[in-house]
Amino acid sequence: MDCPSPAFRSPFLRPWMSKSGAAASSGGGSMGLKGVIAGGITGGIEICITFPTEYVKTQLQLDEKSGGARQYNGIGDCVKKTVRSHGVLGLYRGLSVLLYGSIPKSACRFGAFEQLKKHSVDEKGNLSPGKRLLCGLGAGVTEAIFAVTPMETVKVKFINDQRSANPRYRGFFHGIKCIIAEQGIRGTYQGVTATIMKQGSNQAMRFYVMETCKNYYRGGDPSKPVPKLIVGLFGGLAGAVSVFGNTPIDVVKTRMQGLEASKYKNTFDCFAQIWRNEGPKAFYKGTVPRLSRVCLDVAITFMIYDSFMELFNKVWK
């Protein structure tokens, strides 16, 4: 027999594999590659727009009360002093680190989520609330281990280095060379525990909110398209939820990745020292600039990512 009869049904087919959009799989092997390309483009565009707020957030988190006078009095003062000392481009110090890391970061995040989702959806192609959290958590842990930790560590060291009277790092590769020469590969993995906690909780909350909002808008039909402006609104909400949920972890992660990280025995000792020396409010340093950056970040990311995935699913079979 040359071909199966119309009644034949392959046991390898899944009903959701014929759906369209980013949530569907148009071929198991190609989805990961599509996610890498779409995520990489999205990450590069997004970080160029929002990096100044990330820079200010990191500066405020590194500006400790103990061990000397505070350098900045707030967001506006930080921006003013940075521009006065280093020009407008000073707000983009460390940008190259995030640009170099955006493709693997996005590949890990969206690739892991799509893969986990493919094996977790029900017969209609929908995720249950619990599996939304688990798929997002898996995506966050994956990107933390394979991309975010080394990228974030180098970025924080670059920004921290600029605070010194005589900055040492002349650029991305020079900074990497110095860090590895002095501390080994382990020097690029400072704060890995805090980063896993941060990224895991980040993506668990973000993907949970996004999937829940999309599912509500679609009325349970995964094939129904969601307008990009609506996706952006859902993304902004998802970003806000993640900021208020895990900024304390982000503060600890930043301290553990700074140039003075050696004074902390581990992640939990860092938490204890901040609580003891600076009080509970210190765990929400940089919340406002982080909130503005993350809401814009997540909104842009999901809007552009969904757009590219829809395009790829149409032209890339």
CSV table of C-alpha atoms in Angstrom, one decimal:
chain,number,residue,atom,x,y,z
A,1,MET,CA,0.0,0.0,0.0
A,2,ASP,CA,1.5,3.3,-1.1
A,3,CYS,CA,-0.2,5.7,1.3
A,4,PRO,CA,-2.5,5.5,4.3
A,5,SER,CA,-6.2,5.6,3.9
A,6,PRO,CA,-8.1,8.7,5.0
A,7,ALA,CA,-9.1,6.9,8.2
A,8,PHE,CA,-5.5,6.3,9.2
A,9,ARG,CA,-4.3,8.5,12.0
A,10,SER,CA,-0.6,8.7,12.9
A,11,PRO,CA,0.1,8.1,16.6
A,12,PHE,CA,2.8,10.8,16.4
A,13,LEU,CA,0.5,13.6,15.5
A,14,ARG,CA,-0.8,16.0,18.2
A,15,PRO,CA,-4.0,18.1,17.7
A,16,TRP,CA,-2.3,21.4,18.7
A,17,MET,CA,0.5,21.0,16.2
A,18,SER,CA,-1.7,22.3,13.4
A,19,LYS,CA,-2.6,25.5,15.2
A,20,SER,CA,-1.1,28.8,14.2
A,21,GLY,CA,0.7,31.4,16.3
A,22,ALA,CA,3.6,31.4,18.7
A,23,ALA,CA,1.9,29.0,21.1
A,24,ALA,CA,1.6,26.3,18.5
A,25,SER,CA,4.3,23.9,17.1
A,26,SER,CA,4.7,23.8,13.4
A,27,GLY,CA,7.4,21.2,13.5
A,28,GLY,CA,9.1,20.1,16.7
A,29,GLY,CA,12.7,20.6,15.5
A,30,SER,CA,12.2,24.0,13.8
A,31,MET,CA,10.3,25.6,16.7
A,32,GLY,CA,13.5,25.9,18.7
A,33,LEU,CA,15.4,27.5,15.9
A,34,LYS,CA,12.5,29.9,15.2
A,35,GLY,CA,12.5,30.8,18.9
A,36,VAL,CA,16.3,31.5,18.8
A,37,ILE,CA,16.1,33.8,15.8
A,38,ALA,CA,12.9,35.6,16.9
A,39,GLY,CA,14.1,35.9,20.5
A,40,GLY,CA,17.5,37.2,19.5
A,41,ILE,CA,16.1,39.9,17.2
A,42,THR,CA,13.6,40.9,19.9
A,43,GLY,CA,16.2,41.0,22.7
A,44,GLY,CA,18.6,43.2,20.7
A,45,ILE,CA,15.9,45.7,19.9
A,46,GLU,CA,14.4,45.7,23.4
A,47,ILE,CA,17.7,46.2,25.3
A,48,CYS,CA,18.8,49.1,23.1
A,49,ILE,CA,15.5,50.9,24.1
A,50,THR,CA,15.4,50.1,27.8
A,51,PHE,CA,19.1,49.8,28.9
A,52,PRO,CA,19.4,53.2,30.5
A,53,THR,CA,16.8,52.3,33.1
A,54,GLU,CA,18.7,49.0,33.8
A,55,TYR,CA,21.9,51.0,34.2
A,56,VAL,CA,20.3,53.4,36.7
A,57,LYS,CA,18.6,50.5,38.6
A,58,THR,CA,22.0,48.7,39.0
A,59,GLN,CA,23.7,51.9,40.1
A,60,LEU,CA,21.1,52.5,42.8
A,61,GLN,CA,21.3,48.9,44.0
A,62,LEU,CA,25.1,49.1,44.3
A,63,ASP,CA,24.9,52.4,46.2
A,64,GLU,CA,25.0,51.1,49.8
A,65,LYS,CA,24.4,53.1,52.9
A,66,SER,CA,27.1,51.4,54.8
A,67,GLY,CA,30.8,51.8,54.1
A,68,GLY,CA,30.8,55.4,53.1
A,69,ALA,CA,28.5,58.2,51.9
A,70,ARG,CA,25.9,57.4,49.2
A,71,GLN,CA,26.8,58.5,45.8
A,72,TYR,CA,23.3,59.2,44.5
A,73,ASN,CA,20.2,60.8,46.0
A,74,GLY,CA,17.7,59.1,43.6
A,75,ILE,CA,17.0,58.3,39.9
A,76,GLY,CA,17.2,61.9,38.6
A,77,ASP,CA,20.5,62.5,40.5
A,78,CYS,CA,22.0,59.3,39.1
A,79,VAL,CA,21.1,60.2,35.6
A,80,LYS,CA,22.4,63.8,36.0
A,81,LYS,CA,25.7,62.8,37.5
A,82,THR,CA,26.3,60.0,34.9
A,83,VAL,CA,25.6,62.3,32.0
A,84,ARG,CA,27.8,65.1,33.5
A,85,SER,CA,30.7,62.7,34.1
A,86,HIS,CA,30.5,60.4,31.1
A,87,GLY,CA,28.0,61.9,28.6
A,88,VAL,CA,24.8,60.4,27.4
A,89,LEU,CA,26.6,57.3,26.3
A,90,GLY,CA,27.6,56.7,29.9
A,91,LEU,CA,24.0,55.5,30.5
A,92,TYR,CA,24.8,52.7,28.0
A,93,ARG,CA,27.9,51.4,29.8
A,94,GLY,CA,27.7,47.6,29.8
A,95,LEU,CA,25.2,47.5,26.9
A,96,SER,CA,27.5,45.4,24.7
A,97,VAL,CA,27.5,42.6,27.4
A,98,LEU,CA,23.7,42.3,27.1
A,99,LEU,CA,23.7,42.5,23.3
A,100,TYR,CA,26.3,39.7,23.1
A,101,GLY,CA,24.2,37.6,25.4
A,102,SER,CA,20.7,38.4,24.1
A,103,ILE,CA,20.6,35.6,21.5
A,104,PRO,CA,21.6,32.7,23.8
A,105,LYS,CA,19.4,34.2,26.6
A,106,SER,CA,16.4,34.3,24.3
A,107,ALA,CA,17.2,31.0,22.8
A,108,CYS,CA,17.2,29.3,26.3
A,109,ARG,CA,14.1,31.1,27.5
A,110,PHE,CA,11.8,30.7,24.6
A,111,GLY,CA,13.3,27.4,23.4
A,112,ALA,CA,12.8,25.8,26.8
A,113,PHE,CA,9.3,27.2,27.3
A,114,GLU,CA,8.2,26.1,23.8
A,115,GLN,CA,9.6,22.6,24.4
A,116,LEU,CA,8.1,22.2,27.9
A,117,LYS,CA,4.8,23.6,26.7
A,118,LYS,CA,4.7,21.2,23.7
A,119,HIS,CA,4.8,18.3,26.2
A,120,SER,CA,2.4,19.9,28.7
A,121,VAL,CA,-0.6,21.2,26.8
A,122,ASP,CA,-3.9,19.3,26.8
A,123,GLU,CA,-5.8,17.9,23.8
A,124,LYS,CA,-7.0,21.4,22.8
A,125,GLY,CA,-3.5,22.9,23.0
A,126,ASN,CA,-4.0,24.8,26.4
A,127,LEU,CA,-1.9,24.8,29.5
A,128,SER,CA,-3.4,24.3,32.9
A,129,PRO,CA,-2.6,27.0,35.5
A,130,GLY,CA,-0.1,24.8,37.3
A,131,LYS,CA,1.7,23.9,34.1
A,132,ARG,CA,1.9,27.5,33.1
A,133,LEU,CA,4.0,28.1,36.3
A,134,LEU,CA,6.1,25.1,35.8
A,135,CYS,CA,6.9,25.8,32.1
A,136,GLY,CA,7.8,29.4,33.0
A,137,LEU,CA,9.9,28.2,35.9
A,138,GLY,CA,11.8,25.8,33.7
A,139,ALA,CA,12.4,28.5,31.1
A,140,GLY,CA,13.8,30.8,33.8
A,141,VAL,CA,16.1,28.2,35.3
A,142,THR,CA,17.4,27.2,31.9
A,143,GLU,CA,18.3,30.7,30.9
A,144,ALA,CA,19.8,31.5,34.3
A,145,ILE,CA,22.3,28.6,34.1
A,146,PHE,CA,23.3,28.8,30.5
A,147,ALA,CA,23.1,32.5,29.6
A,148,VAL,CA,22.0,35.0,32.2
A,149,THR,CA,24.4,34.4,35.1
A,150,PRO,CA,27.7,35.0,33.2
A,151,MET,CA,26.1,37.8,31.2
A,152,GLU,CA,24.7,39.6,34.2
A,153,THR,CA,27.9,39.1,36.3
A,154,VAL,CA,30.0,40.8,33.7
A,155,LYS,CA,27.5,43.6,33.1
A,156,VAL,CA,27.3,44.4,36.9
A,157,LYS,CA,31.1,44.3,37.1
A,158,PHE,CA,31.3,46.7,34.2
A,159,ILE,CA,28.9,49.2,35.8
A,160,ASN,CA,30.5,48.7,39.2
A,161,ASP,CA,33.9,49.4,37.6
A,162,GLN,CA,32.8,52.7,36.3
A,163,ARG,CA,32.0,53.9,39.8
A,164,SER,CA,35.7,53.7,40.7
A,165,ALA,CA,38.1,56.6,40.2
A,166,ASN,CA,40.2,54.7,37.7
A,167,PRO,CA,38.1,52.3,35.7
A,168,ARG,CA,40.0,49.1,34.7
A,169,TYR,CA,37.9,47.5,32.0
A,170,ARG,CA,38.4,49.0,28.5
A,171,GLY,CA,35.7,46.9,26.8
A,172,PHE,CA,33.7,43.7,26.8
A,173,PHE,CA,36.5,41.2,25.9
A,174,HIS,CA,39.1,43.0,28.0
A,175,GLY,CA,36.8,42.8,31.0
A,176,ILE,CA,36.1,39.1,30.4
A,177,LYS,CA,39.9,38.5,30.1
A,178,CYS,CA,40.6,40.3,33.4
A,179,ILE,CA,37.8,38.6,35.3
A,180,ILE,CA,38.8,35.1,34.1
A,181,ALA,CA,42.5,35.8,34.7
A,182,GLU,CA,41.9,36.9,38.3
A,183,GLN,CA,38.9,34.7,39.3
A,184,GLY,CA,38.7,31.9,36.7
A,185,ILE,CA,35.5,30.9,35.0
A,186,ARG,CA,33.9,30.8,38.5
A,187,GLY,CA,34.2,34.6,38.5
A,188,THR,CA,31.6,34.9,35.7
A,189,TYR,CA,29.2,32.7,37.8
A,190,GLN,CA,29.0,34.8,40.9
A,191,GLY,CA,25.4,34.9,42.3
A,192,VAL,CA,24.3,31.9,40.3
A,193,THR,CA,21.9,30.8,43.1
A,194,ALA,CA,20.3,34.2,43.3
A,195,THR,CA,20.1,34.4,39.5
A,196,ILE,CA,18.3,31.0,39.3
A,197,MET,CA,15.9,32.2,42.0
A,198,LYS,CA,15.4,35.5,40.2
A,199,GLN,CA,15.0,34.1,36.6
A,200,GLY,CA,13.0,31.1,37.7
A,201,SER,CA,10.5,33.3,39.6
A,202,ASN,CA,10.6,36.0,36.9
A,203,GLN,CA,9.6,33.7,34.1
A,204,ALA,CA,7.2,31.6,36.2
A,205,MET,CA,5.2,34.8,36.9
A,206,ARG,CA,5.5,36.4,33.5
A,207,PHE,CA,4.6,33.3,31.4
A,208,TYR,CA,1.8,32.5,33.9
A,209,VAL,CA,0.3,36.0,33.6
A,210,MET,CA,0.8,36.0,29.8
A,211,GLU,CA,-0.7,32.6,29.2
A,212,THR,CA,-3.6,33.2,31.6
A,213,CYS,CA,-4.5,36.6,30.0
A,214,LYS,CA,-4.2,35.1,26.5
A,215,ASN,CA,-6.3,32.1,27.4
A,216,TYR,CA,-9.0,34.4,28.9
A,217,TYR,CA,-9.0,36.7,25.8
A,218,ARG,CA,-9.2,33.7,23.4
A,219,GLY,CA,-11.9,32.0,25.4
A,220,GLY,CA,-10.0,28.8,25.6
A,221,ASP,CA,-9.4,28.6,21.8
A,222,PRO,CA,-5.5,28.6,21.2
A,223,SER,CA,-6.0,29.3,17.5
A,224,LYS,CA,-7.6,32.7,18.0
A,225,PRO,CA,-5.1,35.5,17.3
A,226,VAL,CA,-4.5,38.1,20.0
A,227,PRO,CA,-3.9,41.7,18.7
A,228,LYS,CA,-0.4,42.9,19.3
A,229,LEU,CA,-1.4,45.9,21.4
A,230,ILE,CA,-3.3,43.6,23.7
A,231,VAL,CA,-0.3,41.4,23.9
A,232,GLY,CA,1.7,44.5,24.9
A,233,LEU,CA,-0.8,45.3,27.6
A,234,PHE,CA,-0.6,41.7,28.9
A,235,GLY,CA,3.2,41.9,28.8
A,236,GLY,CA,3.3,45.1,30.8
A,237,LEU,CA,1.1,43.6,33.5
A,238,ALA,CA,3.2,40.4,33.5
A,239,GLY,CA,6.3,42.6,34.0
A,240,ALA,CA,4.8,44.6,36.8
A,241,VAL,CA,3.8,41.4,38.7
A,242,SER,CA,7.4,40.0,38.4
A,243,VAL,CA,9.0,43.2,39.6
A,244,PHE,CA,7.0,43.4,42.8
A,245,GLY,CA,7.4,39.7,43.3
A,246,ASN,CA,11.1,39.4,43.1
A,247,THR,CA,12.9,42.7,43.4
A,248,PRO,CA,14.5,41.6,46.7
A,249,ILE,CA,16.1,38.7,44.9
A,250,ASP,CA,17.3,41.0,42.2
A,251,VAL,CA,19.0,43.3,44.8
A,252,VAL,CA,20.8,40.3,46.4
A,253,LYS,CA,21.8,39.0,42.9
A,254,THR,CA,23.3,42.4,42.0
A,255,ARG,CA,25.3,42.6,45.2
A,256,MET,CA,26.6,39.1,44.7
A,257,GLN,CA,27.8,39.9,41.2
A,258,GLY,CA,29.4,43.3,42.1
A,259,LEU,CA,33.1,43.9,42.6
A,260,GLU,CA,32.7,43.7,46.4
A,261,ALA,CA,30.9,40.4,46.4
A,262,SER,CA,33.8,38.8,48.3
A,263,LYS,CA,32.6,40.3,51.5
A,264,TYR,CA,29.5,38.0,51.4
A,265,LYS,CA,30.0,34.3,52.3
A,266,ASN,CA,27.1,33.2,50.1
A,267,THR,CA,23.7,34.4,48.8
A,268,PHE,CA,22.0,33.9,52.2
A,269,ASP,CA,24.8,35.8,54.0
A,270,CYS,CA,24.3,38.7,51.5
A,271,PHE,CA,20.6,38.7,52.3
A,272,ALA,CA,21.3,38.7,56.1
A,273,GLN,CA,23.9,41.5,55.8
A,274,ILE,CA,21.6,43.8,53.8
A,275,TRP,CA,18.8,43.2,56.3
A,276,ARG,CA,21.1,43.9,59.3
A,277,ASN,CA,23.0,46.9,57.9
A,278,GLU,CA,20.5,48.6,55.7
A,279,GLY,CA,17.0,47.4,56.7
A,280,PRO,CA,14.1,45.9,54.8
A,281,LYS,CA,13.7,48.9,52.5
A,282,ALA,CA,17.0,48.2,50.9
A,283,PHE,CA,15.6,45.1,49.2
A,284,TYR,CA,13.4,47.4,47.1
A,285,LYS,CA,16.2,49.8,45.9
A,286,GLY,CA,15.8,50.6,42.2
A,287,THR,CA,12.2,49.4,42.1
A,288,VAL,CA,10.9,52.4,40.2
A,289,PRO,CA,13.5,52.3,37.4
A,290,ARG,CA,13.3,48.5,37.3
A,291,LEU,CA,9.5,48.7,37.1
A,292,SER,CA,9.6,51.1,34.1
A,293,ARG,CA,12.2,49.0,32.3
A,294,VAL,CA,10.7,45.6,33.0
A,295,CYS,CA,7.1,46.6,32.0
A,296,LEU,CA,8.4,48.1,28.7
A,297,ASP,CA,10.8,45.2,28.3
A,298,VAL,CA,8.2,42.4,28.7
A,299,ALA,CA,5.6,44.3,26.6
A,300,ILE,CA,8.1,44.8,23.7
A,301,THR,CA,9.5,41.3,24.0
A,302,PHE,CA,6.2,39.5,23.7
A,303,MET,CA,4.8,41.8,21.0
A,304,ILE,CA,7.9,41.4,18.8
A,305,TYR,CA,8.4,37.8,19.6
A,306,ASP,CA,4.7,36.9,18.7
A,307,SER,CA,5.0,38.9,15.5
A,308,PHE,CA,8.1,37.1,14.3
A,309,MET,CA,6.8,33.7,15.3
A,310,GLU,CA,3.6,34.3,13.4
A,311,LEU,CA,5.7,35.4,10.4
A,312,PHE,CA,8.0,32.4,10.6
A,313,ASN,CA,5.1,30.0,10.9
A,314,LYS,CA,3.6,31.4,7.7
A,315,VAL,CA,6.8,31.4,5.6
A,316,TRP,CA,8.9,28.7,7.3
A,317,LYS,CA,7.2,25.4,7.1
